[in-house]
Amino acid sequence: KPKKTWELNNFDIGRLLGRGKFGNVYLAREKESQFVVALKVLFKRQIGESNVEHQVRREIEIQSHLRHPHILRLYAYFHDDVRIYLILEYAPQGTLFNALQAQPLKRFDERQSATYIQALCSALLYLHERDIIHRDIKPENLLLGHKGVLKIADFGWSVHEPNSMRMTLCGTVDYLPPEMVQGKPHTKNVDLWSLGVLCFELLVGHAPFYSKVYDETYKKILKVDYKLPEHISKAAAHLISKLLVLNPQHRLPLDQVMVHPWILAHTQ
Ligand SMILES: COc1ccc(/C=N/Nc2[nH]nc(C)c2C(=O)Nc2cccc(NC(C)=O)c2)cc1
């Protein structure tokens, strides 16, 4: 049974783990149990000013009810006059974005990439079964737990399907599917596109539609204009080509991604 209410002095606060747009994430330890968590501190004023209260409420509502090995747990939350505190699972190995940068060639081999894609695929199946679209799958929002197990984090952009909400674009647009770039109604198939973008980025080291000028990125997304380097296997190229598809209905469904030859060949 979750404890009724938590408060800040239940925790010893440790080092800063990272800075977010609305506040910071700290390592923390619950005093009685010595249980280590990540404490995400959000400032009410900034949330109010950016008019994202509903998004924060939704992140809390959605993530607190999810239970899956590849989804970061939101154990509980509390607030004071100034801040909202999210008590989150601690993933010791940090973001996939950071792990990618730390690779000598800034990319992963096929086995590691397929392992991450398979984990993400099983988490997305779990979410889609509950009519939840994540909408913001990208290396910055994926964390690595003990033994490097992938965990989807940051449900700030997740919504219940179907949704045609015009989203204010912030952060990278590299992962946006054509239908969202055009502000059209979108479905859970947006996550299939992002899965394809991520698969490309893990294997290549940069996003498929990357450009310094983000109008260029938009154009390349809408034309599905990407080039795969020579070193990518035919099987990987095939999977990517079945996910980076303009028509959302024609993207390879998650259950077929799970048993794609490239996934089966590179995961035990
Ligand atoms: C700077 O090196 C780092 C190495 C590992 C971490 C681990 N973070 N682990 C987390 N567990 N649960 C949550 C939530 C987090 C988290 O938000 N981490 C986080 C947030 C923003 C930036 C980073 N930066 C990196 C490098 O991972 C990590 C954080 C920083």
PDB file of C-alpha atoms and ligand atoms in Angstrom:
ATOM      1  CA  LYS A   1       0.000   0.000   0.000  1.00  0.00           C
ATOM      2  CA  PRO A   2       1.631   3.273  -0.928  1.00  0.00           C
ATOM      3  CA  LYS A   3       2.427   5.514   2.053  1.00  0.00           C
ATOM      4  CA  LYS A   4      -0.247   8.216   2.403  1.00  0.00           C
ATOM      5  CA  THR A   5       1.961  11.294   2.232  1.00  0.00           C
ATOM      6  CA  TRP A   6       5.662  11.889   1.718  1.00  0.00           C
ATOM      7  CA  GLU A   7       7.681  14.974   2.539  1.00  0.00           C
ATOM      8  CA  LEU A   8      11.139  16.304   1.773  1.00  0.00           C
ATOM      9  CA  ASN A   9      12.632  15.464   5.169  1.00  0.00           C
ATOM     10  CA  ASN A  10      11.878  11.786   4.606  1.00  0.00           C
ATOM     11  CA  PHE A  11      14.895  11.885   2.246  1.00  0.00           C
ATOM     12  CA  ASP A  12      18.639  12.496   2.354  1.00  0.00           C
ATOM     13  CA  ILE A  13      19.360  14.457  -0.838  1.00  0.00           C
ATOM     14  CA  GLY A  14      22.445  13.439  -2.842  1.00  0.00           C
ATOM     15  CA  ARG A  15      24.144  14.734  -5.956  1.00  0.00           C
ATOM     16  CA  LEU A  16      22.479  16.490  -8.854  1.00  0.00           C
ATOM     17  CA  LEU A  17      21.752  13.895 -11.555  1.00  0.00           C
ATOM     18  CA  GLY A  18      20.602  16.259 -14.266  1.00  0.00           C
ATOM     19  CA  ARG A  19      18.887  19.489 -15.133  1.00  0.00           C
ATOM     20  CA  GLY A  20      15.460  19.547 -16.722  1.00  0.00           C
ATOM     21  CA  LYS A  21      13.453  22.396 -18.218  1.00  0.00           C
ATOM     22  CA  PHE A  22      11.212  22.757 -15.154  1.00  0.00           C
ATOM     23  CA  GLY A  23      13.623  21.697 -12.464  1.00  0.00           C
ATOM     24  CA  ASN A  24      16.373  19.297 -11.506  1.00  0.00           C
ATOM     25  CA  VAL A  25      16.739  15.614 -10.702  1.00  0.00           C
ATOM     26  CA  TYR A  26      18.646  14.600  -7.552  1.00  0.00           C
ATOM     27  CA  LEU A  27      19.840  11.303  -6.207  1.00  0.00           C
ATOM     28  CA  ALA A  28      18.010  10.744  -2.904  1.00  0.00           C
ATOM     29  CA  ARG A  29      17.667   8.096  -0.212  1.00  0.00           C
ATOM     30  CA  GLU A  30      14.577   7.448   1.889  1.00  0.00           C
ATOM     31  CA  LYS A  31      15.809   7.635   5.500  1.00  0.00           C
ATOM     32  CA  GLU A  32      13.886   4.761   7.107  1.00  0.00           C
ATOM     33  CA  SER A  33      14.359   2.151   4.365  1.00  0.00           C
ATOM     34  CA  GLN A  34      17.637   3.491   2.920  1.00  0.00           C
ATOM     35  CA  PHE A  35      15.937   2.975  -0.486  1.00  0.00           C
ATOM     36  CA  VAL A  36      17.680   4.989  -3.236  1.00  0.00           C
ATOM     37  CA  VAL A  37      15.505   6.984  -5.641  1.00  0.00           C
ATOM     38  CA  ALA A  38      15.726   9.858  -8.101  1.00  0.00           C
ATOM     39  CA  LEU A  39      13.882  12.946  -6.869  1.00  0.00           C
ATOM     40  CA  LYS A  40      12.626  15.146  -9.708  1.00  0.00           C
ATOM     41  CA  VAL A  41      11.884  18.660  -8.436  1.00  0.00           C
ATOM     42  CA  LEU A  42       9.546  20.787 -10.566  1.00  0.00           C
ATOM     43  CA  PHE A  43       8.912  24.457  -9.865  1.00  0.00           C
ATOM     44  CA  LYS A  44       5.214  25.340  -9.797  1.00  0.00           C
ATOM     45  CA  ARG A  45       5.878  28.877 -11.033  1.00  0.00           C
ATOM     46  CA  GLN A  46       7.737  27.710 -14.161  1.00  0.00           C
ATOM     47  CA  ILE A  47       5.069  25.064 -14.807  1.00  0.00           C
ATOM     48  CA  GLY A  48       2.378  27.716 -14.452  1.00  0.00           C
ATOM     49  CA  GLU A  49       4.206  30.195 -16.671  1.00  0.00           C
ATOM     50  CA  SER A  50       4.650  27.543 -19.396  1.00  0.00           C
ATOM     51  CA  ASN A  51       1.031  26.483 -18.964  1.00  0.00           C
ATOM     52  CA  VAL A  52       1.906  22.775 -18.709  1.00  0.00           C
ATOM     53  CA  GLU A  53       0.110  21.937 -15.460  1.00  0.00           C
ATOM     54  CA  HIS A  54      -2.127  19.488 -17.365  1.00  0.00           C
ATOM     55  CA  GLN A  55       0.964  17.814 -18.841  1.00  0.00           C
ATOM     56  CA  VAL A  56       2.585  17.363 -15.420  1.00  0.00           C
ATOM     57  CA  ARG A  57      -0.676  16.053 -13.986  1.00  0.00           C
ATOM     58  CA  ARG A  58      -0.930  13.619 -16.890  1.00  0.00           C
ATOM     59  CA  GLU A  59       2.735  12.511 -16.490  1.00  0.00           C
ATOM     60  CA  ILE A  60       2.019  11.733 -12.829  1.00  0.00           C
ATOM     61  CA  GLU A  61      -1.353  10.084 -13.511  1.00  0.00           C
ATOM     62  CA  ILE A  62      -0.034   7.885 -16.320  1.00  0.00           C
ATOM     63  CA  GLN A  63       3.398   6.910 -15.006  1.00  0.00           C
ATOM     64  CA  SER A  64       2.292   6.176 -11.430  1.00  0.00           C
ATOM     65  CA  HIS A  65      -0.002   3.363 -12.627  1.00  0.00           C
ATOM     66  CA  LEU A  66       2.418   1.670 -14.997  1.00  0.00           C
ATOM     67  CA  ARG A  67       4.307  -1.495 -14.068  1.00  0.00           C
ATOM     68  CA  HIS A  68       6.740  -2.788 -16.707  1.00  0.00           C
ATOM     69  CA  PRO A  69      10.456  -3.774 -16.599  1.00  0.00           C
ATOM     70  CA  HIS A  70      11.294  -1.259 -19.331  1.00  0.00           C
ATOM     71  CA  ILE A  71       9.282   1.656 -17.951  1.00  0.00           C
ATOM     72  CA  LEU A  72      10.763   3.823 -15.200  1.00  0.00           C
ATOM     73  CA  ARG A  73       8.643   3.639 -12.034  1.00  0.00           C
ATOM     74  CA  LEU A  74       7.025   6.727 -10.555  1.00  0.00           C
ATOM     75  CA  TYR A  75       6.615   5.557  -6.933  1.00  0.00           C
ATOM     76  CA  ALA A  76       4.824   8.615  -5.510  1.00  0.00           C
ATOM     77  CA  TYR A  77       4.784  12.407  -5.449  1.00  0.00           C
ATOM     78  CA  PHE A  78       4.250  15.276  -3.052  1.00  0.00           C
ATOM     79  CA  HIS A  79       4.372  19.074  -3.191  1.00  0.00           C
ATOM     80  CA  ASP A  80       4.939  22.190  -1.096  1.00  0.00           C
ATOM     81  CA  ASP A  81       4.002  25.815  -1.887  1.00  0.00           C
ATOM     82  CA  VAL A  82       6.734  26.186  -4.457  1.00  0.00           C
ATOM     83  CA  ARG A  83       7.641  22.774  -5.871  1.00  0.00           C
ATOM     84  CA  ILE A  84       6.277  19.418  -6.992  1.00  0.00           C
ATOM     85  CA  TYR A  85       8.450  16.394  -6.125  1.00  0.00           C
ATOM     86  CA  LEU A  86       8.334  13.173  -8.175  1.00  0.00           C
ATOM     87  CA  ILE A  87       9.794  10.113  -6.435  1.00  0.00           C
ATOM     88  CA  LEU A  88      11.182   8.155  -9.382  1.00  0.00           C
ATOM     89  CA  GLU A  89      13.091   4.923  -9.896  1.00  0.00           C
ATOM     90  CA  TYR A  90      16.872   5.501  -9.974  1.00  0.00           C
ATOM     91  CA  ALA A  91      18.537   4.209 -13.154  1.00  0.00           C
ATOM     92  CA  PRO A  92      22.262   4.183 -12.364  1.00  0.00           C
ATOM     93  CA  GLN A  93      23.644   4.273 -15.913  1.00  0.00           C
ATOM     94  CA  GLY A  94      21.960   7.506 -16.984  1.00  0.00           C
ATOM     95  CA  THR A  95      20.505   8.439 -20.350  1.00  0.00           C
ATOM     96  CA  LEU A  96      20.874   6.483 -23.580  1.00  0.00           C
ATOM     97  CA  PHE A  97      21.838   9.830 -25.117  1.00  0.00           C
ATOM     98  CA  ASN A  98      24.868   9.929 -22.827  1.00  0.00           C
ATOM     99  CA  ALA A  99      25.729   6.276 -23.435  1.00  0.00           C
ATOM    100  CA  LEU A 100      25.606   6.895 -27.211  1.00  0.00           C
ATOM    101  CA  GLN A 101      28.005   9.834 -26.892  1.00  0.00           C
ATOM    102  CA  ALA A 102      30.340   7.683 -24.804  1.00  0.00           C
ATOM    103  CA  GLN A 103      30.666   5.089 -27.603  1.00  0.00           C
ATOM    104  CA  PRO A 104      34.044   5.342 -29.452  1.00  0.00           C
ATOM    105  CA  LEU A 105      32.248   5.611 -32.824  1.00  0.00           C
ATOM    106  CA  LYS A 106      29.224   7.369 -31.257  1.00  0.00           C
ATOM    107  CA  ARG A 107      27.096   4.390 -32.250  1.00  0.00           C
ATOM    108  CA  PHE A 108      26.174   0.897 -30.990  1.00  0.00           C
ATOM    109  CA  ASP A 109      26.747  -2.429 -32.714  1.00  0.00           C
ATOM    110  CA  GLU A 110      23.792  -4.401 -34.097  1.00  0.00           C
ATOM    111  CA  ARG A 111      23.431  -6.675 -31.080  1.00  0.00           C
ATOM    112  CA  GLN A 112      23.283  -3.784 -28.563  1.00  0.00           C
ATOM    113  CA  SER A 113      20.999  -1.718 -30.823  1.00  0.00           C
ATOM    114  CA  ALA A 114      18.601  -4.643 -31.352  1.00  0.00           C
ATOM    115  CA  THR A 115      18.547  -5.281 -27.588  1.00  0.00           C
ATOM    116  CA  TYR A 116      17.490  -1.675 -26.926  1.00  0.00           C
ATOM    117  CA  ILE A 117      14.900  -1.720 -29.739  1.00  0.00           C
ATOM    118  CA  GLN A 118      13.398  -5.003 -28.475  1.00  0.00           C
ATOM    119  CA  ALA A 119      13.112  -3.615 -24.923  1.00  0.00           C
ATOM    120  CA  LEU A 120      11.525  -0.400 -26.178  1.00  0.00           C
ATOM    121  CA  CYS A 121       9.176  -2.387 -28.394  1.00  0.00           C
ATOM    122  CA  SER A 122       7.904  -4.468 -25.460  1.00  0.00           C
ATOM    123  CA  ALA A 123       7.362  -1.283 -23.391  1.00  0.00           C
ATOM    124  CA  LEU A 124       5.475   0.357 -26.268  1.00  0.00           C
ATOM    125  CA  LEU A 125       3.284  -2.758 -26.664  1.00  0.00           C
ATOM    126  CA  TYR A 126       2.387  -2.437 -22.964  1.00  0.00           C
ATOM    127  CA  LEU A 127       1.592   1.287 -23.389  1.00  0.00           C
ATOM    128  CA  HIS A 128      -0.381   0.873 -26.619  1.00  0.00           C
ATOM    129  CA  GLU A 129      -2.455  -1.951 -25.076  1.00  0.00           C
ATOM    130  CA  ARG A 130      -3.509   0.728 -22.565  1.00  0.00           C
ATOM    131  CA  ASP A 131      -4.141   3.270 -25.368  1.00  0.00           C
ATOM    132  CA  ILE A 132      -1.214   5.389 -24.200  1.00  0.00           C
ATOM    133  CA  ILE A 133       0.965   7.061 -26.823  1.00  0.00           C
ATOM    134  CA  HIS A 134       4.365   8.173 -25.532  1.00  0.00           C
ATOM    135  CA  ARG A 135       5.029  10.656 -28.350  1.00  0.00           C
ATOM    136  CA  ASP A 136       8.489  11.589 -27.180  1.00  0.00           C
ATOM    137  CA  ILE A 137      10.702   8.549 -27.697  1.00  0.00           C
ATOM    138  CA  LYS A 138      14.293   9.778 -28.062  1.00  0.00           C
ATOM    139  CA  PRO A 139      17.684   8.927 -26.465  1.00  0.00           C
ATOM    140  CA  GLU A 140      17.365  11.786 -23.950  1.00  0.00           C
ATOM    141  CA  ASN A 141      14.185  10.235 -22.551  1.00  0.00           C
ATOM    142  CA  LEU A 142      15.529   6.701 -22.250  1.00  0.00           C
ATOM    143  CA  LEU A 143      17.452   5.686 -19.134  1.00  0.00           C
ATOM    144  CA  LEU A 144      19.693   2.706 -18.423  1.00  0.00           C
ATOM    145  CA  GLY A 145      19.117   0.814 -15.188  1.00  0.00           C
ATOM    146  CA  HIS A 146      21.191  -1.889 -13.481  1.00  0.00           C
ATOM    147  CA  LYS A 147      23.015  -4.036 -16.074  1.00  0.00           C
ATOM    148  CA  GLY A 148      22.169  -1.394 -18.691  1.00  0.00           C
ATOM    149  CA  VAL A 149      18.477  -2.345 -18.918  1.00  0.00           C
ATOM    150  CA  LEU A 150      16.552   0.251 -20.960  1.00  0.00           C
ATOM    151  CA  LYS A 151      13.796   2.231 -19.206  1.00  0.00           C
ATOM    152  CA  ILE A 152      11.387   4.666 -20.846  1.00  0.00           C
ATOM    153  CA  ALA A 153      11.269   7.818 -18.717  1.00  0.00           C
ATOM    154  CA  ASP A 154       9.719  11.271 -18.985  1.00  0.00           C
ATOM    155  CA  PHE A 155       6.012  10.828 -19.722  1.00  0.00           C
ATOM    156  CA  GLY A 156       5.591  14.576 -19.999  1.00  0.00           C
ATOM    157  CA  TRP A 157       4.353  14.274 -23.587  1.00  0.00           C
ATOM    158  CA  SER A 158       2.391  11.040 -23.346  1.00  0.00           C
ATOM    159  CA  VAL A 159      -1.356  11.261 -24.012  1.00  0.00           C
ATOM    160  CA  HIS A 160      -4.330   8.977 -24.334  1.00  0.00           C
ATOM    161  CA  GLU A 161      -5.109   8.134 -27.947  1.00  0.00           C
ATOM    162  CA  PRO A 162      -6.496   9.551 -30.229  1.00  0.00           C
ATOM    163  CA  ASN A 163      -5.119  12.979 -29.942  1.00  0.00           C
ATOM    164  CA  SER A 164      -4.893  15.895 -32.269  1.00  0.00           C
ATOM    165  CA  MET A 165      -3.420  18.313 -29.745  1.00  0.00           C
ATOM    166  CA  ARG A 166      -1.204  20.848 -31.481  1.00  0.00           C
ATOM    167  CA  MET A 167       1.999  20.493 -29.477  1.00  0.00           C
ATOM    168  CA  THR A 168       4.279  23.445 -28.900  1.00  0.00           C
ATOM    169  CA  LEU A 169       7.546  22.201 -30.325  1.00  0.00           C
ATOM    170  CA  CYS A 170      10.377  22.203 -27.859  1.00  0.00           C
ATOM    171  CA  GLY A 171      13.662  20.359 -27.996  1.00  0.00           C
ATOM    172  CA  THR A 172      14.711  18.344 -31.013  1.00  0.00           C
ATOM    173  CA  VAL A 173      12.289  17.943 -33.918  1.00  0.00           C
ATOM    174  CA  ASP A 174      14.359  15.028 -35.273  1.00  0.00           C
ATOM    175  CA  TYR A 175      11.960  12.489 -33.847  1.00  0.00           C
ATOM    176  CA  LEU A 176       8.686  14.042 -35.004  1.00  0.00           C
ATOM    177  CA  PRO A 177       6.645  11.990 -37.484  1.00  0.00           C
ATOM    178  CA  PRO A 178       5.203  13.714 -40.592  1.00  0.00           C
ATOM    179  CA  GLU A 179       1.649  13.776 -39.185  1.00  0.00           C
ATOM    180  CA  MET A 180       2.815  15.657 -36.082  1.00  0.00           C
ATOM    181  CA  VAL A 181       5.013  18.028 -38.100  1.00  0.00           C
ATOM    182  CA  GLN A 182       1.816  18.846 -40.037  1.00  0.00           C
ATOM    183  CA  GLY A 183      -0.242  19.112 -36.828  1.00  0.00           C
ATOM    184  CA  LYS A 184      -2.609  16.417 -38.102  1.00  0.00           C
ATOM    185  CA  PRO A 185      -4.545  14.112 -35.768  1.00  0.00           C
ATOM    186  CA  HIS A 186      -2.137  11.422 -34.685  1.00  0.00           C
ATOM    187  CA  THR A 187      -2.413   7.924 -33.281  1.00  0.00           C
ATOM    188  CA  LYS A 188      -0.160   5.456 -31.464  1.00  0.00           C
ATOM    189  CA  ASN A 189       1.574   4.920 -34.820  1.00  0.00           C
ATOM    190  CA  VAL A 190       3.640   8.030 -34.059  1.00  0.00           C
ATOM    191  CA  ASP A 191       5.633   5.844 -31.665  1.00  0.00           C
ATOM    192  CA  LEU A 192       6.394   3.429 -34.534  1.00  0.00           C
ATOM    193  CA  TRP A 193       7.991   6.264 -36.514  1.00  0.00           C
ATOM    194  CA  SER A 194      10.069   7.314 -33.473  1.00  0.00           C
ATOM    195  CA  LEU A 195      11.134   3.686 -33.016  1.00  0.00           C
ATOM    196  CA  GLY A 196      12.476   3.788 -36.587  1.00  0.00           C
ATOM    197  CA  VAL A 197      14.256   7.086 -35.966  1.00  0.00           C
ATOM    198  CA  LEU A 198      15.816   5.678 -32.791  1.00  0.00           C
ATOM    199  CA  CYS A 199      16.883   2.447 -34.538  1.00  0.00           C
ATOM    200  CA  PHE A 200      18.637   4.525 -37.196  1.00  0.00           C
ATOM    201  CA  GLU A 201      20.318   6.794 -34.624  1.00  0.00           C
ATOM    202  CA  LEU A 202      21.587   3.890 -32.460  1.00  0.00           C
ATOM    203  CA  LEU A 203      23.183   2.185 -35.482  1.00  0.00           C
ATOM    204  CA  VAL A 204      24.434   5.296 -37.304  1.00  0.00           C
ATOM    205  CA  GLY A 205      25.202   7.800 -34.508  1.00  0.00           C
ATOM    206  CA  HIS A 206      22.972  10.630 -35.707  1.00  0.00           C
ATOM    207  CA  ALA A 207      19.268  10.996 -36.516  1.00  0.00           C
ATOM    208  CA  PRO A 208      18.123  10.151 -40.077  1.00  0.00           C
ATOM    209  CA  PHE A 209      16.677  13.581 -40.900  1.00  0.00           C
ATOM    210  CA  TYR A 210      19.215  15.654 -38.966  1.00  0.00           C
ATOM    211  CA  SER A 211      20.077  19.048 -40.370  1.00  0.00           C
ATOM    212  CA  LYS A 212      21.572  22.173 -38.764  1.00  0.00           C
ATOM    213  CA  VAL A 213      18.571  24.118 -40.056  1.00  0.00           C
ATOM    214  CA  TYR A 214      15.379  22.694 -38.687  1.00  0.00           C
ATOM    215  CA  ASP A 215      13.273  23.727 -41.663  1.00  0.00           C
ATOM    216  CA  GLU A 216      15.517  21.369 -43.606  1.00  0.00           C
ATOM    217  CA  THR A 217      14.731  18.656 -41.065  1.00  0.00           C
ATOM    218  CA  TYR A 218      10.985  19.238 -41.571  1.00  0.00           C
ATOM    219  CA  LYS A 219      11.362  18.932 -45.343  1.00  0.00           C
ATOM    220  CA  LYS A 220      13.411  15.719 -45.048  1.00  0.00           C
ATOM    221  CA  ILE A 221      10.842  14.232 -42.623  1.00  0.00           C
ATOM    222  CA  LEU A 222       7.946  15.026 -44.954  1.00  0.00           C
ATOM    223  CA  LYS A 223       9.811  13.481 -47.872  1.00  0.00           C
ATOM    224  CA  VAL A 224      11.114  10.588 -45.736  1.00  0.00           C
ATOM    225  CA  ASP A 225      14.500  11.607 -47.124  1.00  0.00           C
ATOM    226  CA  TYR A 226      17.254   9.626 -45.369  1.00  0.00           C
ATOM    227  CA  LYS A 227      20.323   7.672 -46.431  1.00  0.00           C
ATOM    228  CA  LEU A 228      21.652   4.578 -44.695  1.00  0.00           C
ATOM    229  CA  PRO A 229      25.457   4.197 -44.493  1.00  0.00           C
ATOM    230  CA  GLU A 230      27.043   1.114 -46.110  1.00  0.00           C
ATOM    231  CA  HIS A 231      27.879  -0.575 -42.801  1.00  0.00           C
ATOM    232  CA  ILE A 232      24.205  -1.078 -41.882  1.00  0.00           C
ATOM    233  CA  SER A 233      23.039  -4.675 -42.434  1.00  0.00           C
ATOM    234  CA  LYS A 234      20.286  -5.418 -44.975  1.00  0.00           C
ATOM    235  CA  ALA A 235      18.051  -6.735 -42.165  1.00  0.00           C
ATOM    236  CA  ALA A 236      18.405  -3.520 -40.134  1.00  0.00           C
ATOM    237  CA  ALA A 237      17.836  -1.414 -43.253  1.00  0.00           C
ATOM    238  CA  HIS A 238      14.665  -3.416 -43.959  1.00  0.00           C
ATOM    239  CA  LEU A 239      13.240  -2.853 -40.445  1.00  0.00           C
ATOM    240  CA  ILE A 240      14.013   0.895 -40.589  1.00  0.00           C
ATOM    241  CA  SER A 241      12.346   1.129 -44.021  1.00  0.00           C
ATOM    242  CA  LYS A 242       9.190  -0.506 -42.581  1.00  0.00           C
ATOM    243  CA  LEU A 243       8.969   2.026 -39.721  1.00  0.00           C
ATOM    244  CA  LEU A 244       9.967   5.277 -41.495  1.00  0.00           C
ATOM    245  CA  VAL A 245       6.827   5.189 -43.624  1.00  0.00           C
ATOM    246  CA  LEU A 246       4.835   8.348 -44.408  1.00  0.00           C
ATOM    247  CA  ASN A 247       1.415   6.728 -44.021  1.00  0.00           C
ATOM    248  CA  PRO A 248       1.004   5.930 -40.269  1.00  0.00           C
ATOM    249  CA  GLN A 249      -1.253   2.955 -41.112  1.00  0.00           C
ATOM    250  CA  HIS A 250       1.468   1.308 -43.202  1.00  0.00           C
ATOM    251  CA  ARG A 251       4.161   1.266 -40.460  1.00  0.00           C
ATOM    252  CA  LEU A 252       5.155  -2.204 -39.238  1.00  0.00           C
ATOM    253  CA  PRO A 253       3.040  -3.034 -36.138  1.00  0.00           C
ATOM    254  CA  LEU A 254       4.902  -3.581 -32.852  1.00  0.00           C
ATOM    255  CA  ASP A 255       4.108  -7.316 -32.655  1.00  0.00           C
ATOM    256  CA  GLN A 256       5.766  -7.742 -36.061  1.00  0.00           C
ATOM    257  CA  VAL A 257       8.764  -5.605 -35.037  1.00  0.00           C
ATOM    258  CA  MET A 258       9.252  -7.991 -32.077  1.00  0.00           C
ATOM    259  CA  VAL A 259       9.723 -10.959 -34.427  1.00  0.00           C
ATOM    260  CA  HIS A 260      11.540  -9.148 -37.258  1.00  0.00           C
ATOM    261  CA  PRO A 261      14.569 -11.188 -38.485  1.00  0.00           C
ATOM    262  CA  TRP A 262      16.978  -8.413 -37.445  1.00  0.00           C
ATOM    263  CA  ILE A 263      15.645  -8.452 -33.861  1.00  0.00           C
ATOM    264  CA  LEU A 264      15.635 -12.264 -33.685  1.00  0.00           C
ATOM    265  CA  ALA A 265      19.137 -12.502 -35.170  1.00  0.00           C
ATOM    266  CA  HIS A 266      20.692 -10.150 -32.602  1.00  0.00           C
ATOM    267  CA  THR A 267      18.887 -10.958 -29.349  1.00  0.00           C
ATOM    268  CA  GLN A 268      19.130 -14.249 -27.527  1.00  0.00           C
TER     269      GLN A 268
HETATM  270  C1  LIG B   1      26.215  12.900 -15.206  1.00  0.00           C
HETATM  271  O1  LIG B   1      26.258  11.497 -15.178  1.00  0.00           O
HETATM  272  C2  LIG B   1      25.105  10.867 -14.815  1.00  0.00           C
HETATM  273  C3  LIG B   1      25.113   9.481 -14.773  1.00  0.00           C
HETATM  274  C4  LIG B   1      23.970   8.801 -14.415  1.00  0.00           C
HETATM  275  C5  LIG B   1      22.812   9.480 -14.089  1.00  0.00           C
HETATM  276  C6  LIG B   1      21.639   8.705 -13.725  1.00  0.00           C
HETATM  277  N1  LIG B   1      20.415   9.206 -13.806  1.00  0.00           N
HETATM  278  N2  LIG B   1      19.437   8.396 -13.459  1.00  0.00           N
HETATM  279  C7  LIG B   1      18.111   8.655 -13.312  1.00  0.00           C
HETATM  280  N3  LIG B   1      17.337   7.776 -12.677  1.00  0.00           N
HETATM  281  N4  LIG B   1      16.077   8.225 -12.614  1.00  0.00           N
HETATM  282  C8  LIG B   1      16.032   9.408 -13.222  1.00  0.00           C
HETATM  283  C9  LIG B   1      14.761  10.214 -13.338  1.00  0.00           C
HETATM  284  C10 LIG B   1      17.302   9.736 -13.698  1.00  0.00           C
HETATM  285  C11 LIG B   1      17.616  10.941 -14.466  1.00  0.00           C
HETATM  286  O2  LIG B   1      16.730  11.775 -14.690  1.00  0.00           O
HETATM  287  N5  LIG B   1      18.848  11.099 -14.918  1.00  0.00           N
HETATM  288  C12 LIG B   1      19.293  12.147 -15.707  1.00  0.00           C
HETATM  289  C13 LIG B   1      18.542  13.303 -15.975  1.00  0.00           C
HETATM  290  C14 LIG B   1      19.078  14.289 -16.797  1.00  0.00           C
HETATM  291  C15 LIG B   1      20.332  14.147 -17.340  1.00  0.00           C
HETATM  292  C16 LIG B   1      21.082  12.981 -17.049  1.00  0.00           C
HETATM  293  N6  LIG B   1      22.344  12.941 -17.579  1.00  0.00           N
HETATM  294  C17 LIG B   1      23.038  11.780 -17.819  1.00  0.00           C
HETATM  295  C18 LIG B   1      24.436  11.989 -18.318  1.00  0.00           C
HETATM  296  O3  LIG B   1      22.565  10.677 -17.674  1.00  0.00           O
HETATM  297  C19 LIG B   1      20.545  11.982 -16.255  1.00  0.00           C
HETATM  298  C20 LIG B   1      22.784  10.871 -14.119  1.00  0.00           C
HETATM  299  C21 LIG B   1      23.939  11.569 -14.484  1.00  0.00           C
END
